[in-house]
Coordinates of C-alpha atoms in Angstrom, one line a residue:
M1 CA 17.3 -12.3 -16.7
L2 CA 15.0 -13.7 -14.1
E3 CA 16.3 -17.3 -14.6
Y4 CA 20.0 -16.0 -14.1
F5 CA 19.0 -14.2 -10.9
S6 CA 17.1 -17.4 -9.7
K7 CA 20.4 -19.4 -9.9
H8 CA 22.4 -16.8 -8.2
T9 CA 23.4 -18.8 -4.8
A10 CA 23.7 -16.8 -1.7
S11 CA 27.3 -16.0 -0.4
V12 CA 28.6 -14.0 2.6
K13 CA 30.8 -12.1 0.2
D14 CA 27.5 -11.1 -2.1
D15 CA 25.5 -10.4 0.5
V16 CA 28.0 -7.7 2.2
L17 CA 28.6 -6.0 -1.1
S18 CA 24.8 -5.9 -2.0
G19 CA 24.2 -4.7 1.3
L20 CA 26.5 -1.7 0.8
T21 CA 24.8 -0.7 -2.5
V22 CA 21.5 -0.8 -1.2
A23 CA 23.0 1.7 1.8
L24 CA 24.0 4.0 -0.6
A25 CA 21.0 3.9 -2.6
L26 CA 18.7 4.4 0.8
V27 CA 20.0 7.7 1.9
P28 CA 18.7 10.0 -0.8
E29 CA 15.3 8.5 -1.0
A30 CA 15.1 8.2 3.0
V31 CA 15.6 11.9 3.1
A32 CA 13.2 12.5 0.0
F33 CA 10.5 10.4 1.7
A34 CA 10.7 12.5 4.8
F35 CA 9.9 15.5 3.1
V36 CA 6.9 13.8 1.7
A37 CA 5.6 12.9 5.1
G38 CA 6.1 16.2 6.4
V39 CA 9.0 15.7 8.9
P40 CA 12.6 16.3 9.5
P41 CA 15.1 14.2 7.4
T42 CA 16.7 12.6 10.3
V43 CA 13.5 10.9 11.2
G44 CA 13.5 9.3 7.6
L45 CA 16.7 8.2 7.9
Y46 CA 16.5 6.7 11.6
S47 CA 13.1 5.0 10.1
A48 CA 15.2 3.4 7.3
F49 CA 17.7 1.8 9.8
F50 CA 15.3 0.5 12.3
I51 CA 12.6 -0.8 9.7
G52 CA 15.5 -2.4 7.7
F53 CA 17.5 -3.9 10.7
V54 CA 14.8 -5.3 12.5
S55 CA 12.9 -6.9 9.4
A56 CA 15.8 -8.2 7.8
L57 CA 16.2 -10.3 11.0
A58 CA 12.6 -11.0 11.9
G59 CA 11.1 -10.7 8.7
G60 CA 9.9 -13.6 6.4
R61 CA 11.7 -12.9 3.1
P62 CA 15.7 -12.7 3.2
G63 CA 16.9 -10.6 1.0
M64 CA 13.9 -8.1 0.9
I65 CA 15.0 -4.7 1.9
S66 CA 12.8 -2.4 4.0
G67 CA 12.7 1.0 4.9
A68 CA 10.9 4.2 5.0
T69 CA 8.7 4.3 2.0
G70 CA 6.4 6.8 -0.2
A71 CA 3.5 4.6 0.4
M72 CA 3.6 5.3 4.2
A73 CA 4.6 8.8 3.8
V74 CA 1.8 9.8 2.0
V75 CA -0.5 8.7 5.1
I76 CA 1.5 10.3 7.4
V77 CA 1.8 13.8 5.9
S78 CA -2.1 13.9 6.8
L79 CA -1.5 12.8 10.6
V80 CA 1.4 15.1 11.1
A81 CA -0.2 18.2 9.2
M82 CA -3.7 18.0 11.2
H83 CA -2.4 16.9 14.5
G84 CA 1.6 17.6 15.1
I85 CA 4.5 14.9 15.0
Q86 CA 3.8 14.0 18.4
Y87 CA 0.9 11.8 17.3
L88 CA 3.3 10.2 15.0
F89 CA 5.1 7.7 17.0
P90 CA 2.2 6.2 19.1
A91 CA 0.7 5.7 15.4
V92 CA 3.7 3.9 14.1
I93 CA 3.4 1.7 17.3
L94 CA 0.1 0.9 17.2
C95 CA 0.6 0.0 13.5
G96 CA 3.1 -2.2 14.2
L97 CA 0.9 -4.0 16.7
L98 CA -1.7 -4.5 14.2
Q99 CA 0.6 -5.8 11.8
I100 CA 1.7 -8.5 14.5
T101 CA -1.9 -9.4 15.3
V102 CA -2.1 -10.0 11.4
G103 CA 0.6 -12.3 11.4
V104 CA -0.4 -14.0 14.8
L105 CA -3.6 -14.8 13.2
R106 CA -2.2 -16.2 9.8
L107 CA -3.7 -13.9 7.7
G108 CA -0.8 -12.8 5.3
K109 CA -2.2 -15.3 2.7
L110 CA -4.9 -13.1 1.9
I111 CA -2.5 -11.3 -0.1
R112 CA -3.7 -13.8 -2.7
L113 CA -7.2 -11.9 -2.9
V114 CA -5.6 -8.9 -4.3
P115 CA -6.0 -9.0 -8.3
H116 CA -3.7 -8.1 -10.6
S117 CA -5.8 -4.8 -11.7
V118 CA -5.7 -3.7 -8.0
M119 CA -2.2 -4.1 -8.0
L120 CA -1.6 -2.0 -11.2
G121 CA -3.9 0.6 -9.6
F122 CA -2.4 0.7 -6.6
V123 CA 1.1 1.4 -8.0
N124 CA 0.0 4.0 -10.8
G125 CA -2.0 5.6 -8.0
L126 CA 1.0 5.8 -5.7
A127 CA 3.4 6.9 -8.5
I128 CA 0.9 9.8 -9.1
V129 CA 0.6 10.8 -5.5
I130 CA 4.3 11.0 -5.1
G131 CA 5.0 12.9 -7.9
L132 CA 2.5 15.5 -6.8
A133 CA 3.9 15.9 -3.4
Q134 CA 7.1 17.3 -5.1
I135 CA 5.2 20.5 -6.2
G136 CA 5.8 21.9 -2.4
S137 CA 9.8 21.7 -3.2
F138 CA 9.4 23.9 -6.1
K139 CA 7.8 26.8 -3.7
T140 CA 9.5 29.2 -1.2
L141 CA 8.1 31.8 1.3
G142 CA 7.1 35.2 -0.2
I143 CA 6.3 38.2 1.3
G144 CA 3.0 37.6 2.8
G145 CA 4.4 34.7 4.7
T146 CA 2.9 32.0 2.8
M147 CA 4.6 29.5 0.4
T148 CA 4.7 30.6 -3.2
F149 CA 6.3 29.2 -6.4
L150 CA 10.2 30.3 -6.8
P151 CA 10.7 33.3 -9.1
G152 CA 12.2 33.4 -12.2
A153 CA 16.2 32.9 -11.8
S154 CA 15.7 30.1 -8.5
M155 CA 12.8 28.5 -10.7
T156 CA 14.9 28.2 -13.7
M157 CA 18.1 26.7 -11.9
M158 CA 15.6 24.5 -9.8
V159 CA 14.1 23.0 -13.2
A160 CA 17.6 22.5 -14.7
L161 CA 19.0 21.0 -11.9
V162 CA 16.3 18.4 -11.3
A163 CA 16.3 17.9 -15.4
L164 CA 20.2 17.2 -14.8
T165 CA 19.7 15.0 -12.0
M166 CA 17.2 12.9 -13.9
A167 CA 19.8 12.7 -16.9
V168 CA 22.6 11.3 -14.7
I169 CA 20.2 8.5 -13.0
V170 CA 19.6 7.6 -16.8
L171 CA 22.9 7.9 -18.2
L172 CA 25.6 6.7 -15.2
P173 CA 24.5 3.2 -15.5
K174 CA 25.4 2.7 -19.2
L175 CA 29.0 3.8 -18.4
T176 CA 29.5 2.4 -15.2
K177 CA 27.7 0.6 -12.3
A178 CA 30.3 0.9 -9.7
V179 CA 28.4 3.5 -7.8
P180 CA 24.6 3.7 -7.5
S181 CA 23.4 6.3 -10.3
S182 CA 21.1 8.2 -7.8
L183 CA 24.0 8.7 -5.1
A184 CA 26.1 9.9 -7.9
A185 CA 23.7 12.3 -9.3
I186 CA 23.0 13.7 -5.9
I187 CA 26.8 14.3 -5.2
M188 CA 27.3 16.2 -8.6
V189 CA 24.1 18.0 -8.4
S190 CA 25.1 19.2 -4.7
V191 CA 28.5 20.5 -6.0
I192 CA 27.1 22.6 -8.4
A193 CA 24.5 24.0 -6.3
V194 CA 27.2 24.8 -3.5
S195 CA 28.9 26.7 -6.3
I196 CA 26.0 28.4 -7.8
N197 CA 24.9 29.4 -4.2
K198 CA 28.3 31.2 -3.7
F199 CA 28.8 33.0 -6.8
A200 CA 25.4 33.8 -8.0
P201 CA 24.4 37.5 -7.5
E202 CA 22.3 38.3 -4.9
S203 CA 19.6 39.6 -7.1
W204 CA 18.9 35.8 -8.1
T205 CA 18.0 34.9 -4.2
P206 CA 14.2 34.6 -3.5
V207 CA 13.1 36.7 -0.8
G208 CA 12.7 34.4 2.4
Q209 CA 15.6 32.2 1.9
T210 CA 19.4 32.4 1.8
N211 CA 20.4 30.6 -1.4
V212 CA 19.6 31.0 -4.9
V213 CA 19.3 27.1 -5.4
Q214 CA 16.8 25.9 -2.1
T215 CA 18.7 23.1 0.0
V216 CA 17.2 21.1 2.5
D217 CA 17.6 23.4 5.1
D218 CA 15.9 26.5 3.2
L219 CA 12.7 24.4 2.6
M220 CA 12.4 23.3 6.5
M221 CA 13.1 26.6 7.7
N222 CA 10.5 28.2 5.1
N223 CA 8.0 25.8 6.1
L224 CA 8.4 26.0 10.0
K225 CA 8.3 30.3 9.1
A226 CA 5.3 29.7 7.1
N227 CA 3.4 27.6 9.6
A228 CA 4.7 30.5 12.2
V229 CA 3.0 32.9 10.4
K230 CA -0.5 31.0 10.4
D231 CA -0.4 30.7 14.1
A232 CA 0.4 34.4 14.4
A233 CA -2.8 35.3 12.3
V234 CA -4.9 33.1 14.7
A235 CA -3.7 34.7 17.5
M236 CA -4.1 38.5 16.2
E237 CA -7.5 37.1 15.4
V238 CA -8.3 36.1 18.9
Q239 CA -6.7 38.9 20.5
D240 CA -9.3 41.3 18.3
G241 CA -11.9 39.0 19.9
A242 CA -13.1 37.6 16.5
T243 CA -12.7 33.9 17.6
N244 CA -15.8 32.7 15.4
Q245 CA -14.0 34.3 12.5
V246 CA -10.3 32.7 12.4
D247 CA -9.1 32.1 9.0
E248 CA -5.8 30.4 8.9
N249 CA -5.0 31.3 5.4
Q250 CA -5.2 35.0 6.1
V251 CA -2.0 36.7 4.7
V252 CA 0.5 38.0 7.5
D253 CA 3.6 39.9 6.9
I254 CA 6.5 38.0 8.0
S255 CA 7.6 40.9 10.0
V256 CA 5.0 40.0 12.4
L257 CA 6.9 37.2 13.7
S258 CA 8.9 37.7 17.0
E259 CA 12.5 37.1 17.5
A260 CA 11.2 34.3 19.8
Q261 CA 9.0 32.8 17.0
V262 CA 12.0 32.5 14.7
A263 CA 14.4 31.6 17.1
S264 CA 11.9 28.7 18.1
A265 CA 11.6 27.7 14.0
V266 CA 15.7 27.6 14.0
A267 CA 15.9 25.4 17.2
S268 CA 13.5 23.0 16.1
V269 CA 15.6 22.6 12.8
K270 CA 19.0 22.3 14.6
A271 CA 17.4 19.8 16.8
T272 CA 17.6 17.5 13.9
E273 CA 21.5 17.2 14.3
E274 CA 21.5 15.0 17.3
P275 CA 24.2 12.3 16.6
L276 CA 21.9 9.3 17.4
P277 CA 18.1 8.5 17.7
M278 CA 17.0 8.1 21.5
L279 CA 13.6 6.9 22.7
F280 CA 10.8 9.7 21.5
F281 CA 9.6 10.0 25.1
L282 CA 12.8 10.9 26.7
D283 CA 13.9 13.3 23.4
S284 CA 13.3 17.0 24.7
R285 CA 12.6 17.9 21.1
Y286 CA 9.0 16.2 21.1
V287 CA 5.9 17.3 23.2
L288 CA 4.3 13.9 24.2
A289 CA 0.8 13.4 23.0
P290 CA -1.6 12.9 25.9
F291 CA -2.3 9.2 26.9
T292 CA -6.1 9.2 26.7
W293 CA -8.9 7.8 24.7
E294 CA -9.0 11.2 22.6
T295 CA -5.5 10.1 21.5
L296 CA -6.3 6.8 20.5
M297 CA -9.2 7.7 18.5
I298 CA -6.7 10.3 16.6
I299 CA -4.3 7.8 15.6
F300 CA -6.1 4.3 15.2
P301 CA -7.4 5.3 11.9
F302 CA -4.0 6.4 10.6
A303 CA -2.6 3.3 12.3
L304 CA -5.0 1.0 10.6
I305 CA -4.4 2.5 7.3
L306 CA -0.4 2.7 7.7
A307 CA -0.7 -1.2 8.7
G308 CA -2.9 -1.9 5.7
V309 CA -0.7 0.1 3.4
G310 CA 2.5 -1.3 4.8
L311 CA 1.3 -5.1 4.5
I312 CA 0.0 -4.9 1.1
E313 CA 3.4 -3.2 -0.3
S314 CA 5.5 -5.8 1.8
L315 CA 3.4 -8.8 0.8
M316 CA 3.4 -7.6 -2.8
T317 CA 7.2 -7.3 -2.6
L318 CA 7.5 -10.6 -1.1
T319 CA 5.6 -12.3 -4.2
L320 CA 7.9 -10.3 -6.6
I321 CA 11.0 -11.6 -4.7
D322 CA 10.0 -15.3 -4.2
E323 CA 9.1 -14.9 -8.3
I324 CA 12.8 -13.9 -9.2
T325 CA 14.7 -16.1 -7.0
E326 CA 12.1 -18.8 -7.4
T327 CA 12.2 -19.4 -3.4
R328 CA 9.3 -19.1 -1.0
G329 CA 9.0 -16.6 1.6
S330 CA 6.6 -16.7 4.7
G331 CA 3.7 -14.0 4.4
N332 CA 2.7 -14.4 7.9
R333 CA 6.2 -14.1 9.3
E334 CA 6.9 -11.0 7.3
C335 CA 3.7 -9.4 9.0
I336 CA 5.2 -10.3 12.2
G337 CA 8.4 -9.1 11.2
Q338 CA 7.1 -5.6 9.6
G339 CA 5.2 -5.1 12.8
A340 CA 8.1 -5.5 15.2
A341 CA 10.2 -3.3 12.9
N342 CA 7.3 -0.4 13.4
I343 CA 7.3 -1.0 17.0
V344 CA 10.7 -0.5 17.5
C345 CA 10.7 2.5 15.0
G346 CA 8.1 4.3 16.8
L347 CA 9.7 4.3 20.1
F348 CA 12.8 5.9 18.4
G349 CA 10.8 8.6 17.3
G350 CA 10.7 7.0 13.5
M351 CA 8.2 7.6 10.7
G352 CA 7.6 3.8 10.0
G353 CA 7.8 1.9 7.1
C354 CA 7.4 -1.2 5.0
A355 CA 9.0 -3.1 2.3
M356 CA 10.9 -1.0 -0.8
I357 CA 10.6 -2.6 -4.3
G358 CA 13.0 -0.8 -5.6
Q359 CA 15.7 -1.3 -3.0
S360 CA 14.8 -5.1 -2.9
L361 CA 15.5 -5.3 -6.5
I362 CA 18.8 -3.7 -6.2
N363 CA 19.4 -5.9 -3.6
V364 CA 18.7 -9.3 -5.5
N365 CA 20.4 -7.9 -8.6
S366 CA 23.4 -7.5 -6.8
G367 CA 23.5 -10.9 -5.6
G368 CA 21.9 -10.4 -2.0
R369 CA 20.1 -13.3 -0.9
G370 CA 20.5 -14.0 2.8
R371 CA 19.5 -11.7 5.8
L372 CA 22.9 -10.6 6.1
S373 CA 22.3 -8.2 3.2
G374 CA 19.6 -6.6 4.8
V375 CA 21.7 -6.0 8.1
V376 CA 24.5 -4.5 6.3
G377 CA 22.3 -2.3 4.3
A378 CA 20.6 -0.7 7.7
V379 CA 24.1 -0.7 9.4
G380 CA 25.9 1.1 6.6
L381 CA 23.0 3.6 6.2
M382 CA 23.4 4.5 10.0
T383 CA 27.2 4.7 9.5
L384 CA 26.5 7.4 6.7
V385 CA 24.0 9.1 8.7
V386 CA 26.4 9.6 11.7
L387 CA 29.4 10.5 9.5
L388 CA 27.5 12.8 6.9
K389 CA 24.9 14.5 8.6
P390 CA 26.1 18.0 8.3
V391 CA 26.3 17.4 4.6
I392 CA 23.0 16.0 4.3
S393 CA 21.3 19.7 5.2
M394 CA 23.2 21.3 2.4
V395 CA 21.7 18.9 -0.4
P396 CA 19.8 20.8 -3.0
M397 CA 16.1 20.1 -3.0
A398 CA 16.7 19.6 -6.6
A399 CA 18.4 16.8 -6.6
L400 CA 16.1 14.8 -4.2
V401 CA 13.1 16.1 -6.6
G402 CA 14.9 14.9 -9.6
V403 CA 15.4 11.2 -7.6
M404 CA 11.7 11.2 -6.7
F405 CA 10.8 12.0 -10.1
M406 CA 12.9 8.9 -11.3
V407 CA 11.2 6.9 -8.8
V408 CA 7.8 8.0 -9.9
I409 CA 8.9 7.0 -13.4
G410 CA 10.0 3.4 -12.6
T411 CA 7.1 2.9 -10.2
F412 CA 4.4 3.8 -12.7
E413 CA 3.0 0.8 -14.9
W414 CA 3.5 2.6 -18.1
S415 CA 2.4 -0.6 -19.9
T416 CA -1.2 0.2 -18.9
L417 CA -1.6 3.1 -21.3
H418 CA -1.2 0.8 -24.4
T419 CA -3.0 -2.4 -23.0
W420 CA -6.4 -0.5 -21.5
N421 CA -8.0 -2.0 -24.8
K422 CA -6.7 -5.3 -24.7
V423 CA -8.0 -6.5 -21.2
P424 CA -11.4 -6.5 -19.9
M425 CA -13.2 -3.3 -19.6
S426 CA -14.0 -4.1 -16.1
D427 CA -10.3 -4.5 -15.1
V428 CA -9.7 -1.2 -16.5
L429 CA -12.7 0.5 -14.6
V430 CA -10.8 -1.1 -11.1
M431 CA -7.6 0.3 -12.1
V432 CA -8.9 3.6 -12.8
L433 CA -11.2 3.1 -9.0
V434 CA -8.0 2.4 -7.3
A435 CA -5.7 5.0 -9.0
G436 CA -8.0 7.7 -8.7
Y437 CA -9.1 6.9 -5.1
T438 CA -5.4 7.1 -4.3
V439 CA -4.5 10.2 -5.7
L440 CA -7.8 12.3 -4.4
F441 CA -8.0 10.9 -0.9
H442 CA -4.2 9.7 -0.3
N443 CA -5.6 6.7 1.2
L444 CA -4.0 3.5 -0.2
A445 CA -5.5 1.0 1.8
V446 CA -9.3 2.0 1.3
A447 CA -8.5 2.0 -2.4
V448 CA -7.0 -1.4 -2.3
L449 CA -10.0 -2.6 -0.4
L450 CA -12.4 -0.7 -2.9
G451 CA -11.0 -2.5 -6.1
I452 CA -11.1 -5.9 -4.6
I453 CA -14.8 -5.4 -3.7
M454 CA -15.3 -3.8 -7.1
Q455 CA -13.3 -6.8 -8.8
A456 CA -15.2 -9.3 -6.5
L457 CA -18.6 -7.7 -7.4
I458 CA -17.7 -8.1 -11.2
F459 CA -16.8 -11.8 -10.7
A460 CA -20.1 -12.3 -9.1
W461 CA -22.1 -10.9 -11.7
H462 CA -20.3 -12.6 -14.3
H463 CA -20.6 -16.2 -12.7
A464 CA -24.4 -15.2 -11.7
T465 CA -25.1 -15.1 -15.8
H466 CA -23.3 -18.8 -16.4
M467 CA -25.8 -20.8 -14.4
M468 CA -27.4 -23.4 -16.9
A469 CA -28.5 -26.9 -16.9
D470 CA -28.5 -29.7 -19.5
I471 CA -31.7 -31.5 -19.1
H472 CA -32.2 -35.1 -19.9
F473 CA -34.7 -38.3 -18.9
E474 CA -33.8 -41.4 -17.3
D475 CA -36.6 -43.7 -17.0
D476 CA -39.6 -41.7 -15.8
K477 CA -37.1 -39.1 -13.9
K478 CA -36.1 -35.5 -15.4
I479 CA -32.7 -34.7 -14.7
Y480 CA -31.4 -31.1 -14.7
Q481 CA -27.7 -31.4 -14.6
L482 CA -26.4 -28.0 -13.5
H483 CA -23.5 -26.2 -14.5
G484 CA -22.0 -23.0 -12.7
P485 CA -21.7 -22.1 -8.9
L486 CA -24.8 -21.9 -7.0
F487 CA -24.5 -18.8 -4.7
F488 CA -26.1 -15.9 -3.8
A489 CA -26.0 -14.2 -7.1
S490 CA -27.2 -16.9 -9.2
V491 CA -30.2 -18.1 -7.3
S492 CA -32.5 -16.2 -9.3
S493 CA -31.2 -17.9 -12.7
F494 CA -31.4 -21.3 -10.6
R495 CA -35.0 -21.0 -10.0
E496 CA -35.9 -19.8 -13.8
L497 CA -34.3 -23.4 -14.9
L498 CA -36.7 -25.5 -13.0
D499 CA -40.6 -25.9 -13.7
P500 CA -42.5 -27.5 -11.0
V501 CA -45.7 -27.0 -12.5
N502 CA -45.1 -29.1 -15.8
D503 CA -42.1 -31.5 -14.5
P504 CA -42.9 -35.2 -14.3
P505 CA -43.5 -36.5 -10.5
I506 CA -40.0 -37.3 -9.7
V507 CA -37.3 -34.6 -10.8
A508 CA -33.6 -34.9 -10.0
I509 CA -31.1 -32.2 -10.2
D510 CA -27.5 -33.3 -10.5
F511 CA -24.6 -31.4 -8.8
Y512 CA -22.0 -33.1 -10.4
F513 CA -20.6 -30.0 -12.2
S514 CA -21.8 -27.6 -9.8
R515 CA -21.3 -26.7 -6.0
V516 CA -23.5 -25.3 -3.3
Y517 CA -21.8 -22.1 -2.0
D518 CA -23.7 -20.2 0.7
Q519 CA -26.7 -19.9 2.7
S520 CA -28.7 -18.1 -0.1
A521 CA -28.0 -21.1 -2.2
I522 CA -29.2 -23.8 0.5
E523 CA -32.7 -21.4 0.8
A524 CA -33.0 -21.5 -2.8
I525 CA -33.0 -25.2 -2.8
N526 CA -35.4 -25.3 0.0
K527 CA -37.9 -23.3 -1.4
I528 CA -37.7 -24.8 -4.9
A529 CA -38.1 -28.2 -2.8
E530 CA -41.5 -26.8 -1.5
R531 CA -42.7 -25.9 -4.6
Y532 CA -42.3 -29.2 -6.0
R533 CA -43.8 -30.8 -2.8
Q534 CA -46.9 -28.5 -3.3
E535 CA -47.5 -29.9 -6.7
G536 CA -47.3 -33.4 -5.1
K537 CA -44.0 -34.2 -6.5
C538 CA -40.4 -35.5 -5.3
L539 CA -37.4 -33.6 -5.8
H540 CA -33.6 -35.5 -5.6
L541 CA -30.4 -34.1 -5.4
R542 CA -27.5 -35.9 -7.0
N543 CA -23.7 -35.9 -6.8
L544 CA -23.4 -33.3 -4.0
N545 CA -19.9 -33.6 -2.6
A546 CA -19.2 -33.8 0.9
D547 CA -18.8 -30.1 1.9
C548 CA -22.0 -29.4 0.2
K549 CA -23.5 -32.3 2.0
R550 CA -22.1 -30.9 5.4
M551 CA -23.5 -27.4 4.5
I552 CA -27.0 -28.5 4.1
E553 CA -26.9 -30.8 7.3
R554 CA -25.6 -28.0 9.4
A555 CA -28.2 -25.8 8.0
G556 CA -31.0 -27.8 9.8
N557 CA -33.2 -30.9 9.3
L558 CA -33.9 -29.9 5.6
A559 CA -32.9 -32.9 3.9
E560 CA -32.2 -36.9 4.6
V561 CA -29.3 -38.2 3.0
E562 CA -29.2 -41.2 1.2
I563 CA -26.2 -43.1 -0.7
S564 CA -26.7 -45.1 -4.0
E565 CA -24.2 -47.7 -4.2
D566 CA -24.5 -48.6 -7.8
R567 CA -24.8 -45.1 -9.4
H568 CA -21.9 -43.9 -7.1
Y569 CA -23.1 -40.6 -6.1
H570 CA -25.0 -39.2 -3.2
I571 CA -28.6 -38.6 -3.2
T572 CA -30.1 -36.0 -1.2
K573 CA -33.8 -36.6 -0.7
M574 CA -35.7 -33.4 0.4
L575 CA -38.3 -33.7 3.4

């Protein structure tokens, strides 16, 4: 299959058709990821357009598709929940600036340092986080003004429609691939949900919503009302003079909400029906975050995480597309392209994004090879958003949850469940660490960094235990021929190999099968030479390559270098 895809040549027709297929597939996931992030659905849709369009033109991998993603959404949700959506847009712009900086400094090649075990932990943790984020879609506004799980009949309908959505996505491709199965499932389930909402008995409708089957509009309104109830609870505590005992989780009946509060919540939902995006600082829907040092301190940690997560996922996707198409993209240019896309996205009130593994594979498998496929996908998405926006708010949450569950199933590396006892236990521990940290703290960038550090320490430990030497004699000289790298972790083993007290007057250390890597190694050599000098013996270093010799020379006047013409190796005599 990979060989077939790699031999597929690029053409305008294939790029256009594959781009249109990607546009259809982007709609449901963009809306679903927006809800994961806790922002209105149009924010996710506009983000997918800007990210996809700019990165297709400026990115380093033709044929790769970018948009609003779950990896970014799980970071954004914390920022929006803690500080409000007004801090999201400057954070996305700062994220883009950081990504451009990485590209300009040519640091994109650092993706090579990510071990396979870290990648597996990354995708598995991401899948679990996205799956857990869907729990909120099974809740509605309860009598006490808090979000509670759906009651009997409504919950049954929700579960049944989620299962139906997943079944259509799995089974439809076996019949036809003319229409993306996820889009077909959403349309089918939406039609069924509209019928249920129209003809089902009113007794089935949960308290706090107007439909039996919860729609996008219902969930948005319920979340806004729940937040308004919390605000009312805090206000009541303040009025009672108990400012030091404010409990934001206090249950307050919905009736305490004033008409103005309800109207404000409704207005915030209706405001998402603007036909086209505009610069966020000119948009009356948003209150601008203050341009202060405190704002920078709030958004910088989130921007740093977003930049790291976005680049990691984008560069990982780039590597995968390179393997499939047997071509090579530019990692540094991709960093710059992703950064430019996020800056434009943030300016127009988007949630940011990065490369999408699933949509990129759809594009490549559909014949998309050039930048035109990404441009057509982005423009096609915006066309669908403008023409079908009134319909989007009627989409049942069950359909989106079903799509997201299929994304989870496709993202999770199920092979790790039956290969854990076939790979080194250290790799298993790294996978568990990365996935566990991602699930607990929703910080994918830190999780990947921890995994890389742990894998590096394990690598250093293993190589530290493999320092050894073959000993032989040449005339009156004793030769230690080292095997293994000499660096900070192996210097203890190196010192134990030598015996300055009992060795003959002339000793040589042969580095033909070894290298000096760091200052710790240089210091260890210096100390062992000093011990031989105190014993009145002479120590020589043989076969130091040019890099090792320069390293020792830069460290100071520790050695005088001589070249033996007859033996064709360098000899460094320690002073």
